[in-house]
PDB file of C-alpha atoms in Angstrom:
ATOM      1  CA  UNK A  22      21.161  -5.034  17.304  1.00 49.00           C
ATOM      2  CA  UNK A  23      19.516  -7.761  19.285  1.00 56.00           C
ATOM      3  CA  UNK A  24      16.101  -8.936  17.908  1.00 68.00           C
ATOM      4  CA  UNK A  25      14.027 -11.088  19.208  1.00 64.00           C
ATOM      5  CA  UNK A  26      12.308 -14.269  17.172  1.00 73.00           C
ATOM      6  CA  UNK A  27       8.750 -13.111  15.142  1.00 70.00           C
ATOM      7  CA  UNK A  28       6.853 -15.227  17.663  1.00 73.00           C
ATOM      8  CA  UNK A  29       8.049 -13.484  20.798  1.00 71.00           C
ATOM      9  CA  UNK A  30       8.210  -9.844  19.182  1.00 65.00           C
ATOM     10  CA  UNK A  31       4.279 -10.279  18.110  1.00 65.00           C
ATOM     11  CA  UNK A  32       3.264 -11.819  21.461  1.00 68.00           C
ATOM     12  CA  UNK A  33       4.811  -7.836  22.853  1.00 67.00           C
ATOM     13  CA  UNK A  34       1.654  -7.134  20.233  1.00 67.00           C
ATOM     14  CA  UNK A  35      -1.654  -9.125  21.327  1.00 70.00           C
ATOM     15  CA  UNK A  36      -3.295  -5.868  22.113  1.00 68.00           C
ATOM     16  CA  UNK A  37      -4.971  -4.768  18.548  1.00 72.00           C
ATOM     17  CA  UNK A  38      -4.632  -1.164  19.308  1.00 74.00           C
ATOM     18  CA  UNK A  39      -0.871  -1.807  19.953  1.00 74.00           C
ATOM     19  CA  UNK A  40      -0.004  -4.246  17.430  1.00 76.00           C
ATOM     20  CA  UNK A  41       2.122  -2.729  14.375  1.00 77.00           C
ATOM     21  CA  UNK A  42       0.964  -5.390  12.052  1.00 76.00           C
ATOM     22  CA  UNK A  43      -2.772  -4.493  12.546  1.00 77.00           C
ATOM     23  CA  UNK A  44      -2.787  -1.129  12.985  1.00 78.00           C
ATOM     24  CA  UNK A  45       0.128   0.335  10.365  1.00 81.00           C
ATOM     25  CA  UNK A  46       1.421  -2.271   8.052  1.00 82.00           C
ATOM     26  CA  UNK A  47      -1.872  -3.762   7.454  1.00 80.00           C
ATOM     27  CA  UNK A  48      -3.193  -0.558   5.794  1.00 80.00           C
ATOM     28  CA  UNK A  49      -0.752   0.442   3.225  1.00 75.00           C
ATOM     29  CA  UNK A  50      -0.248  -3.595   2.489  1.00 80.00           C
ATOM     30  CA  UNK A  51      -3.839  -3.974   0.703  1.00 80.00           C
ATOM     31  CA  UNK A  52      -4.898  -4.868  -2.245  1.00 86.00           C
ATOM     32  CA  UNK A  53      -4.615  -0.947  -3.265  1.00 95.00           C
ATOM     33  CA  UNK A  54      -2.884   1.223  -1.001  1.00 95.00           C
ATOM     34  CA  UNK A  55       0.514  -0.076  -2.297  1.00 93.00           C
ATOM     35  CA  UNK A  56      -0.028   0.212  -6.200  1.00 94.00           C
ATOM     36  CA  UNK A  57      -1.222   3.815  -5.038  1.00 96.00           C
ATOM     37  CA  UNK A  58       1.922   4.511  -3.353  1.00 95.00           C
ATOM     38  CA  UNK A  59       3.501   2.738  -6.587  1.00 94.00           C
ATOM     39  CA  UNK A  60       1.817   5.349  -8.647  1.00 96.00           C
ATOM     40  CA  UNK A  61       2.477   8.430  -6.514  1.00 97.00           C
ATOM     41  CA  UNK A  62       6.324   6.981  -6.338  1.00 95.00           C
ATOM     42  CA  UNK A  63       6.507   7.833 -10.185  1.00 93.00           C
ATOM     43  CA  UNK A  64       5.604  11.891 -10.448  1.00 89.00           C
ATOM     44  CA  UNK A  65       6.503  14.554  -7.707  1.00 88.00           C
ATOM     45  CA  UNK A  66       2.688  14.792  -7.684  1.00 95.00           C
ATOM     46  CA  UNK A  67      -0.308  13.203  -9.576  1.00 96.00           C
ATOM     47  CA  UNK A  68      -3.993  13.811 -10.095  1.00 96.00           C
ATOM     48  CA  UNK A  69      -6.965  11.711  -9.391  1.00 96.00           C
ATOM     49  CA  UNK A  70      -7.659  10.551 -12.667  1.00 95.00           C
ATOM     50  CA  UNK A  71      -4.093   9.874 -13.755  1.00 96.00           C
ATOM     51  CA  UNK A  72      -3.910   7.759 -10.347  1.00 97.00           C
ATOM     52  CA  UNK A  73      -7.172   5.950 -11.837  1.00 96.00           C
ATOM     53  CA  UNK A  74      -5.949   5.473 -15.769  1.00 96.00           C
ATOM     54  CA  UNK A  75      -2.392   3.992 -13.640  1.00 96.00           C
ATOM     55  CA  UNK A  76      -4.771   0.976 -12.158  1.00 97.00           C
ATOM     56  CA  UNK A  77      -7.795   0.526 -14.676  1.00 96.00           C
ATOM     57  CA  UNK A  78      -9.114  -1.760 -12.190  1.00 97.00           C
ATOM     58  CA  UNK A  79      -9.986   0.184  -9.471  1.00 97.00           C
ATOM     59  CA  UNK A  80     -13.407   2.194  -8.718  1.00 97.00           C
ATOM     60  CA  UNK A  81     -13.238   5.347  -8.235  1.00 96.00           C
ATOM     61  CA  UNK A  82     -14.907   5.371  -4.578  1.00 97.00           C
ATOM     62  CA  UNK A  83     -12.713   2.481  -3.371  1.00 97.00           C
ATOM     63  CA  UNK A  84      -9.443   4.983  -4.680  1.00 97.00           C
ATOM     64  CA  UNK A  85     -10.993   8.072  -3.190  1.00 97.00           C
ATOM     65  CA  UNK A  86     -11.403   6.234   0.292  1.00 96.00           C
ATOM     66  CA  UNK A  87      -7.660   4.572  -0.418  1.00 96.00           C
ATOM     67  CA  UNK A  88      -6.292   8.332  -0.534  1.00 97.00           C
ATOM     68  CA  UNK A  89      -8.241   9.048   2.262  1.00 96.00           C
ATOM     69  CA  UNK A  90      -6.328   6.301   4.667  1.00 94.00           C
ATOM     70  CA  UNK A  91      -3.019   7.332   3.195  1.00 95.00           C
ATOM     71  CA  UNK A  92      -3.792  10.533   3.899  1.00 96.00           C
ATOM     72  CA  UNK A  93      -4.716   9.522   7.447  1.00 95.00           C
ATOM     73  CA  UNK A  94      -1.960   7.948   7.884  1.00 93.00           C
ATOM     74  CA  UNK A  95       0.618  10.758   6.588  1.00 96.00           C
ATOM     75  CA  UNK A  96       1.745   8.696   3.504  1.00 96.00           C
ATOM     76  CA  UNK A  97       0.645  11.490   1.224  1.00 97.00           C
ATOM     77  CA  UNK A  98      -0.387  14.634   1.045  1.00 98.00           C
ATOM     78  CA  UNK A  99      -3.373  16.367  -0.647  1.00 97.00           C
ATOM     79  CA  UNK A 100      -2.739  19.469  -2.427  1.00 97.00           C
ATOM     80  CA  UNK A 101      -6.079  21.913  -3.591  1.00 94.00           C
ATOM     81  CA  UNK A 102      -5.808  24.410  -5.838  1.00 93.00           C
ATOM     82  CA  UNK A 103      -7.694  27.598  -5.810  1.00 91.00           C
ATOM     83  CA  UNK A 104      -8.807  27.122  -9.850  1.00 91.00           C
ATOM     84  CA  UNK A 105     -11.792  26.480 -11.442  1.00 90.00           C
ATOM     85  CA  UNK A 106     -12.658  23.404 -11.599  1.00 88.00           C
ATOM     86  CA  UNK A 107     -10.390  22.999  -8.097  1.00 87.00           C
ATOM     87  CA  UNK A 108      -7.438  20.719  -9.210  1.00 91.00           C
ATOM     88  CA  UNK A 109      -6.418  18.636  -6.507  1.00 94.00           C
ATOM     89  CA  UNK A 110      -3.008  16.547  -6.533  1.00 97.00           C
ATOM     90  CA  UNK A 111      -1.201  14.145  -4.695  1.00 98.00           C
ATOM     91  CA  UNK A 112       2.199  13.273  -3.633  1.00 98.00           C
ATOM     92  CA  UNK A 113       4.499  11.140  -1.194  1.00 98.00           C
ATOM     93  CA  UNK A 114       5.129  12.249   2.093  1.00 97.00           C
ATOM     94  CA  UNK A 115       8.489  12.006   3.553  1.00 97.00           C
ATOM     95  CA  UNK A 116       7.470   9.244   5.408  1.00 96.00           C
ATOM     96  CA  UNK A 117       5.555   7.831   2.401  1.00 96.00           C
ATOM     97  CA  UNK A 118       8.976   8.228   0.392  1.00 97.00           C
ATOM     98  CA  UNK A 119      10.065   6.204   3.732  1.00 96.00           C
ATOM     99  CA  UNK A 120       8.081   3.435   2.899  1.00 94.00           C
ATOM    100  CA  UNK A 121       9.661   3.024  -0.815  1.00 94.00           C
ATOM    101  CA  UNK A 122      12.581   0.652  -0.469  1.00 95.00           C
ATOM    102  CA  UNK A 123      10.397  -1.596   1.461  1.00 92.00           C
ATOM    103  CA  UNK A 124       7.631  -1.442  -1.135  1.00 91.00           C
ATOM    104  CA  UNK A 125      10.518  -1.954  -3.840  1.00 91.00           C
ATOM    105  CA  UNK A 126      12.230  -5.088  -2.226  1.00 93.00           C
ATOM    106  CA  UNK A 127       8.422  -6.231  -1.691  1.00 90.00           C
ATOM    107  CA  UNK A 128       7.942  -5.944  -5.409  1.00 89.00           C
ATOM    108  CA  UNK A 129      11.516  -7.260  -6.702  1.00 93.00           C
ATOM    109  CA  UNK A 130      10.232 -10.300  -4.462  1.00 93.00           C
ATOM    110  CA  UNK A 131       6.893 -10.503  -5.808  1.00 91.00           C
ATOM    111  CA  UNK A 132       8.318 -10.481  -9.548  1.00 93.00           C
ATOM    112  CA  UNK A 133      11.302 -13.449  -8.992  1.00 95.00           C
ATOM    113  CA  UNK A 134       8.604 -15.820  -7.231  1.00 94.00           C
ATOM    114  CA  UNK A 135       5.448 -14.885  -9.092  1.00 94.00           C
ATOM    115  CA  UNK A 136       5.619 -17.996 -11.492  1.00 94.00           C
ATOM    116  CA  UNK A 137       6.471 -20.319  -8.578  1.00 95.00           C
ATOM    117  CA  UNK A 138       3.697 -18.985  -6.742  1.00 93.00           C
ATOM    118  CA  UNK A 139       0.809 -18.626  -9.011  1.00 92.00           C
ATOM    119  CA  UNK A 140       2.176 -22.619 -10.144  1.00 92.00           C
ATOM    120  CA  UNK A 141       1.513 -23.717  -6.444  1.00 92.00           C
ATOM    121  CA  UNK A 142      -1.757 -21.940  -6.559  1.00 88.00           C
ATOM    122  CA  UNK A 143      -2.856 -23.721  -9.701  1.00 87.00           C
ATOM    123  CA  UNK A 144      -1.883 -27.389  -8.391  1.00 83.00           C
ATOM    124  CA  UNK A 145      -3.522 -26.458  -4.836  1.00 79.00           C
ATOM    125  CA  UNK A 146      -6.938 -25.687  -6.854  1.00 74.00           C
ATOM    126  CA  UNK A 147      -6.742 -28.619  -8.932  1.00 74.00           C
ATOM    127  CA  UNK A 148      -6.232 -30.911  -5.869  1.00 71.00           C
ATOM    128  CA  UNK A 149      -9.069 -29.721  -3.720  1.00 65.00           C
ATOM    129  CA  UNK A 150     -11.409 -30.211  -6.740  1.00 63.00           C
TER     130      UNK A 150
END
């Protein structure tokens, strides 16, 4: 397979409503969207409020309209049921499921270099004091 360098693949991409990186990676790669997808990876399919206890940190509006773009975007699907109250539930796509390895290698990556990163940040922060 014949790839071409980063530079000269992203130049194919200066248009923003053509650019991959903008328009697709950019919204599951947020602060959010990717513990979400984290979550959802764990259970065939999980509520709203187990999907909030999972990430203590996030409000509830900023996770409703993080569901909503992963929606959007086919990552997961929304499942209502006809009960009262309506129980809603969500789960991983195929092409959310997809996304997984990725997310994983992403992680693995994030774990072996988290000490040497958050060291840098510390010793940039004490220089520009």
């Amino acid at each position: 397979m014949n790839q071409l360098p980063l530079q000269e693949n992203l130049k194919k991409f200066t248009r923003i409503d053509q650019c991959p990186v903008r328009n697709i990676i950019s919204r599951f790669s947020g602060k959010w969207a990717m513990l979400v997808l984290c979550v959802l990876s764990e259970n065939d399919a999980t509520r709203f409020n187990a999907i909030g206890k999972a990430i203590p940190d996030i409000s509830p509006k900023v996770l409703t309209e993080t569901l909503k773009s992963l929606e959007a975007d086919g990552l997961i699907a929304r499942k209502i049921y006809a009960e009262i109250p309506p129980r809603v539930e969500y789960s991983l796509t195929k092409l959310g499921q997809s996304l997984l390895p990725l997310i994983g290698d992403l992680v693995t990556w994030a774990i072996s270099n988290f000490d040497e990163i958050t060291s840098n940040r510390t010793k940039t922060s004490q220089v520009s004091k």
